[in-house]
mmCIF file of C-alpha atoms in Angstrom:
data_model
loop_
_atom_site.group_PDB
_atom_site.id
_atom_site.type_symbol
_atom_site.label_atom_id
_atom_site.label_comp_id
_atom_site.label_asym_id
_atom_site.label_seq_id
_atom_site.Cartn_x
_atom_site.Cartn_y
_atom_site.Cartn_z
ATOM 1 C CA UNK O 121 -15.180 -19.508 -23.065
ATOM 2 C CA UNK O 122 -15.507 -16.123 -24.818
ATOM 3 C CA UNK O 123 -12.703 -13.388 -25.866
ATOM 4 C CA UNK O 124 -13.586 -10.015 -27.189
ATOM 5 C CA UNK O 125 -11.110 -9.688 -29.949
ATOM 6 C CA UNK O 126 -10.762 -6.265 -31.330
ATOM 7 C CA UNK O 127 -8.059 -4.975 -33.908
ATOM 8 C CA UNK O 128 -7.569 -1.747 -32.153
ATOM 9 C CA UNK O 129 -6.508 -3.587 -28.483
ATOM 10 C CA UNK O 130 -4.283 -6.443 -30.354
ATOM 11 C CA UNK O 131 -2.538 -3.225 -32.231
ATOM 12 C CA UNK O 132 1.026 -2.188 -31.252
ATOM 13 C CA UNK O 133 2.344 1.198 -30.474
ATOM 14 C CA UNK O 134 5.955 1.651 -31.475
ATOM 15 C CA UNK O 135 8.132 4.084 -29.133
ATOM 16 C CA UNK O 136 11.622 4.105 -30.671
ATOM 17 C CA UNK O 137 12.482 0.532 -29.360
ATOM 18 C CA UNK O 138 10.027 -0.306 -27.174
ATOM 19 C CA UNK O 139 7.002 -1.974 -28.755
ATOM 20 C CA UNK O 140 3.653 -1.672 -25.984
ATOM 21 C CA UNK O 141 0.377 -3.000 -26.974
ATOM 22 C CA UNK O 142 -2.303 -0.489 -28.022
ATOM 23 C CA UNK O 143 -4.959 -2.429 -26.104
ATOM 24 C CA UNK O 144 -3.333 -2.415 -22.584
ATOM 25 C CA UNK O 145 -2.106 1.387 -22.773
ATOM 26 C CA UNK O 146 -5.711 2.132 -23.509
ATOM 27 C CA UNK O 147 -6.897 -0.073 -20.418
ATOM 28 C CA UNK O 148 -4.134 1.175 -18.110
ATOM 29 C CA UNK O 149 -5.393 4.878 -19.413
ATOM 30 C CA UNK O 150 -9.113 4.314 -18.292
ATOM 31 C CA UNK O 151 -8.403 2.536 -14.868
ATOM 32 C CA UNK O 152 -6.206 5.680 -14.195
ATOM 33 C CA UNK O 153 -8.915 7.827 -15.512
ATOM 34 C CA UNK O 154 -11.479 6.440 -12.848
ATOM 35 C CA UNK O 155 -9.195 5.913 -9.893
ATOM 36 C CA UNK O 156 -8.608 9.630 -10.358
ATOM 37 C CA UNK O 157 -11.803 10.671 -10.697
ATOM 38 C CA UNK O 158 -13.251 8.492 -8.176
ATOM 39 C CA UNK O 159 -10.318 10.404 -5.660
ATOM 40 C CA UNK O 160 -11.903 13.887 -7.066
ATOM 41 C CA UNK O 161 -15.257 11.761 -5.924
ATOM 42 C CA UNK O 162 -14.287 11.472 -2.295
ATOM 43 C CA UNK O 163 -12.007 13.802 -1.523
ATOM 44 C CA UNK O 164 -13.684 17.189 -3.025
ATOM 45 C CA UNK O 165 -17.265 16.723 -3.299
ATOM 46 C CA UNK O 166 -20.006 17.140 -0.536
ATOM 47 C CA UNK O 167 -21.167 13.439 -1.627
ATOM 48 C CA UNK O 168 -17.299 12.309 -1.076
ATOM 49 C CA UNK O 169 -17.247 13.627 2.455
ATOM 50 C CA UNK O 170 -20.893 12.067 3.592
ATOM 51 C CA UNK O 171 -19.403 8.611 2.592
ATOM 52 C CA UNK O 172 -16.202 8.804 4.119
ATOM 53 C CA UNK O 173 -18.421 10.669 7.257
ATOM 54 C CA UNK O 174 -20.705 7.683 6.797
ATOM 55 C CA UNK O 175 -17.696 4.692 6.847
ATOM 56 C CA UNK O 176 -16.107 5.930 9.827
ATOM 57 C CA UNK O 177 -18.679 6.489 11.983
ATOM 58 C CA UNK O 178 -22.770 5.906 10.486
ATOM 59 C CA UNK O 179 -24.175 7.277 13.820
ATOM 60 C CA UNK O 180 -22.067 10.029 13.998
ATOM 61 C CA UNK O 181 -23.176 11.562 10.436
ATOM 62 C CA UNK O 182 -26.939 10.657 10.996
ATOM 63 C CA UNK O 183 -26.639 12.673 14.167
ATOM 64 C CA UNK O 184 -24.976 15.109 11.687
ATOM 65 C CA UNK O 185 -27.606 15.479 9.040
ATOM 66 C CA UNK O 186 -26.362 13.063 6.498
ATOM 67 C CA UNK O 187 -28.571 10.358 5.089
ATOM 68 C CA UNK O 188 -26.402 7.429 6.084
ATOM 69 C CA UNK O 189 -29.163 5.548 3.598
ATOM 70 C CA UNK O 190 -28.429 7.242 0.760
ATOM 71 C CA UNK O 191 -24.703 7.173 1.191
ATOM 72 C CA UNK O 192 -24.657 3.762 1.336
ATOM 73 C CA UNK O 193 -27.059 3.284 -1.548
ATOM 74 C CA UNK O 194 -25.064 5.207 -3.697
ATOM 75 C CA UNK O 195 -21.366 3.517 -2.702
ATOM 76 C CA UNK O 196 -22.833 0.328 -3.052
ATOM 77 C CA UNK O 197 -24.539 1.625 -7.082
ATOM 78 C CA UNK O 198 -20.716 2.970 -7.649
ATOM 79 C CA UNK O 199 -19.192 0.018 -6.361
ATOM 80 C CA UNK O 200 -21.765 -2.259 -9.113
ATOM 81 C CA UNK O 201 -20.881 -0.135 -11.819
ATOM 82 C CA UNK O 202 -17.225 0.116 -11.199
ATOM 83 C CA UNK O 203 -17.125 -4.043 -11.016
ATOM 84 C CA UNK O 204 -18.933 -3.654 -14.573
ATOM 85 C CA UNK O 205 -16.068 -1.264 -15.804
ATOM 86 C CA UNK O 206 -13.276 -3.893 -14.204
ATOM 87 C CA UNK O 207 -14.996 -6.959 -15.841
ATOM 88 C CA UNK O 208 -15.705 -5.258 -19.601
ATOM 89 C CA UNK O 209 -11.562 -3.849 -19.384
ATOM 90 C CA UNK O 210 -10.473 -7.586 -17.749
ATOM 91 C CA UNK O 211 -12.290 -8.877 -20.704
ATOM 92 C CA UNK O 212 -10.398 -7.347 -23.439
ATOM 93 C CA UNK O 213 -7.140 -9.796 -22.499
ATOM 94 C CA UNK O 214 -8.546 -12.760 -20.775
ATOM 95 C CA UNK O 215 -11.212 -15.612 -21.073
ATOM 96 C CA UNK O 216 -14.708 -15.150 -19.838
ATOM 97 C CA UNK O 217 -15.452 -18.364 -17.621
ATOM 98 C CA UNK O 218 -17.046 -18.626 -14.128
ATOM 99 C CA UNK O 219 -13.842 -19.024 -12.522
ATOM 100 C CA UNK O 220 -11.979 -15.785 -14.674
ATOM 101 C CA UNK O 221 -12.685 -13.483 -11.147
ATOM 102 C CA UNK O 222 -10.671 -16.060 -8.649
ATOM 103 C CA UNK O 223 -7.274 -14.311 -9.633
ATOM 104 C CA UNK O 224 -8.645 -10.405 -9.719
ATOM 105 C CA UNK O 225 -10.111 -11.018 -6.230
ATOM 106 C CA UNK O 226 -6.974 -12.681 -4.594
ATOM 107 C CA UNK O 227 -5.295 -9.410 -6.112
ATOM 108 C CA UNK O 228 -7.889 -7.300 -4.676
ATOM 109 C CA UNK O 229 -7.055 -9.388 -0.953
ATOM 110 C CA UNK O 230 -3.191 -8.654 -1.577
ATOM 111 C CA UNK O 231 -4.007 -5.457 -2.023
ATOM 112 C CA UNK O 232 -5.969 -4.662 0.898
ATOM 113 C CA UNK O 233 -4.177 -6.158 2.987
ATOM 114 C CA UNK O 234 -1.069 -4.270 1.850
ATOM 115 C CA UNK O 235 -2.485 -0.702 1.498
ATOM 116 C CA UNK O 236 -5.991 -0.982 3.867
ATOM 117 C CA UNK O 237 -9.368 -0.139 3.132
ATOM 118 C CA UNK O 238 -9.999 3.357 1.799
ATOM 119 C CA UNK O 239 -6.717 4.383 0.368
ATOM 120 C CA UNK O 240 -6.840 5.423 -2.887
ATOM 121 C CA UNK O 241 -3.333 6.200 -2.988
ATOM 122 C CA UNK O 242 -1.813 3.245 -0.914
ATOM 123 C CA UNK O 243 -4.118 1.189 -3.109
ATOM 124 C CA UNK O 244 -2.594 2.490 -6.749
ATOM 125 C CA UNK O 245 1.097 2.172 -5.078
ATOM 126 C CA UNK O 246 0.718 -1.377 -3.866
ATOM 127 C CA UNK O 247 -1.275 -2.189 -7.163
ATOM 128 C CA UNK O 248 1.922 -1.094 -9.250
ATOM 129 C CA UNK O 249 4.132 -2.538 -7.181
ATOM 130 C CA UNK O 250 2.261 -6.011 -7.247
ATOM 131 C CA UNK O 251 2.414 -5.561 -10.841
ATOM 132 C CA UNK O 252 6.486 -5.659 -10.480
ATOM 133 C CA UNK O 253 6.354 -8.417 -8.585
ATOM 134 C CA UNK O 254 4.014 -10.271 -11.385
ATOM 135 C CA UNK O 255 5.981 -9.629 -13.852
ATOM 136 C CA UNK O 256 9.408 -10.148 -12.236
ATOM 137 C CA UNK O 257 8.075 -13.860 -11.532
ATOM 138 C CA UNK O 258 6.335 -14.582 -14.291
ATOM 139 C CA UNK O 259 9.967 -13.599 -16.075
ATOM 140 C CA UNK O 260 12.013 -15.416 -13.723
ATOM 141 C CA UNK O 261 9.545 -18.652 -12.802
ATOM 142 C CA UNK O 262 7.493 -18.456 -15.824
ATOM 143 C CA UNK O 263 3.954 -17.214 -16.714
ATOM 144 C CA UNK O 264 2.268 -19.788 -14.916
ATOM 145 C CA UNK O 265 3.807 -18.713 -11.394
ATOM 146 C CA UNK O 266 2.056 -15.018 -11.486
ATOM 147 C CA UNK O 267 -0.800 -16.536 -9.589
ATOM 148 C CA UNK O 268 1.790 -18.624 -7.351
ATOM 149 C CA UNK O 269 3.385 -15.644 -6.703
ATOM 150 C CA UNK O 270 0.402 -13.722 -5.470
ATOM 151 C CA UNK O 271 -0.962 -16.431 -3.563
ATOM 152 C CA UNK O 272 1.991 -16.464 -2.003
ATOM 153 C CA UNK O 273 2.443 -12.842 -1.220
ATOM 154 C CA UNK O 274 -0.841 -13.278 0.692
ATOM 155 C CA UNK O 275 0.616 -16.212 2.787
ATOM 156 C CA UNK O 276 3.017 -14.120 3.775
ATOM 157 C CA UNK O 277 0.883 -10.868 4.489
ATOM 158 C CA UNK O 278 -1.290 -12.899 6.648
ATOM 159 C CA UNK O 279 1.873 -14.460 8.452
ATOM 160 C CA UNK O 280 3.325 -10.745 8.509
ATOM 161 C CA UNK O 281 -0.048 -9.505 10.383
ATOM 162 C CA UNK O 282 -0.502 -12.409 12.288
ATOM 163 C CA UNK O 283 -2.896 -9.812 14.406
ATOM 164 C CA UNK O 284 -5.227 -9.914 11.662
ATOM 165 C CA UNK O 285 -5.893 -7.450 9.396
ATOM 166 C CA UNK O 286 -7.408 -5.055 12.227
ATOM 167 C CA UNK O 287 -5.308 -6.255 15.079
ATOM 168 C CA UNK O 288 -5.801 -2.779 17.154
ATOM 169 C CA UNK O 289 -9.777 -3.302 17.048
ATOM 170 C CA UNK O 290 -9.540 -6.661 18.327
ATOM 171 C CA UNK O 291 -11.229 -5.701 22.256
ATOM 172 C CA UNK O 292 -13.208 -3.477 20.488
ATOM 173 C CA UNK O 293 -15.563 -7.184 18.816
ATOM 174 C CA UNK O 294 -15.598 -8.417 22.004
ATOM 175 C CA UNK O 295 -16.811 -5.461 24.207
ATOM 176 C CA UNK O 296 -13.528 -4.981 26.492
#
């Protein structure tokens, strides 16, 4: 198991009484930093529009002129290199071990689930507020119950939808 220790993300930051840890206010800076930018991404460039174009309907923007190919090339490059940027940032606080992505990815389920595919800003509300609800339980239950917590949030998202997670697209797989 590795850590990447580093004096400048284990320093503090004093704020009157409120002590916050350099590291994490630096980490919590950066994924703001690319969430925003990858909004400016989609929302006001001409590559932004030919992806979201290309998501909702691929035959639709070929017919259009776009090169459904290189859309999806590129989202899928993006996609590779933001995973990179989430693992070197998720390595700053925890252990590196084959199993250190199991919690990050029933997160990333929660969070789907709660805010849907494509929503940038649905996505950054329900991450904060499944942040709350971390660290409420891990206060009230105990550190060891954050991943309880979100496993059980999911439970009960699942059981909430009990359509699915697309329930209006369900004739739509089988042809009717």
């Amino acid at each position: 198991y590795r850590l990447i220790a580093d004096p400048v993300l284990t320093a503090s930051l004093r704020l009157g009484p409120v002590s916050l840890n350099l590291g994490r206010v630096l980490v919590a800076a950066a994924a703001l930093l690319v969430v925003g930018l990858l909004w400016l991404g989609l929302t006001r460039t001409r590559w932004g529009r030919a992806v979201r174009a290309t998501s909702i309907d691929a035959q639709a923007a070929a017919l259009l002129g776009i090169d459904v190919d290189a859309a999806a090339r590129t989202t899928f490059l993006l996609a590779l290199g933001l995973s990179g940027a989430t693992g070197a940032l998720f390595a700053t606080f925890h252990y590196i071990h084959p199993a250190a992505g199991v919690e990050l990815t029933l997160m990333a389920i929660v969070l789907t689930i709660w805010a849907g595919v494509g929503r940038l800003r649905s996505i950054l509300v329900a991450g904060i507020l499944l942040g709350i609800i971390e660290a409420v339980s891990a206060a009230w239950a105990g550190p060891r119950w954050r991943e309880t917590a979100v496993a059980l949030l999911l439970l009960g998202s699942l059981l909430a939808r009990s359509g699915g997670l697309a329930p209006g697209m369900s004739g739509a797989v089988h042809g009717r």
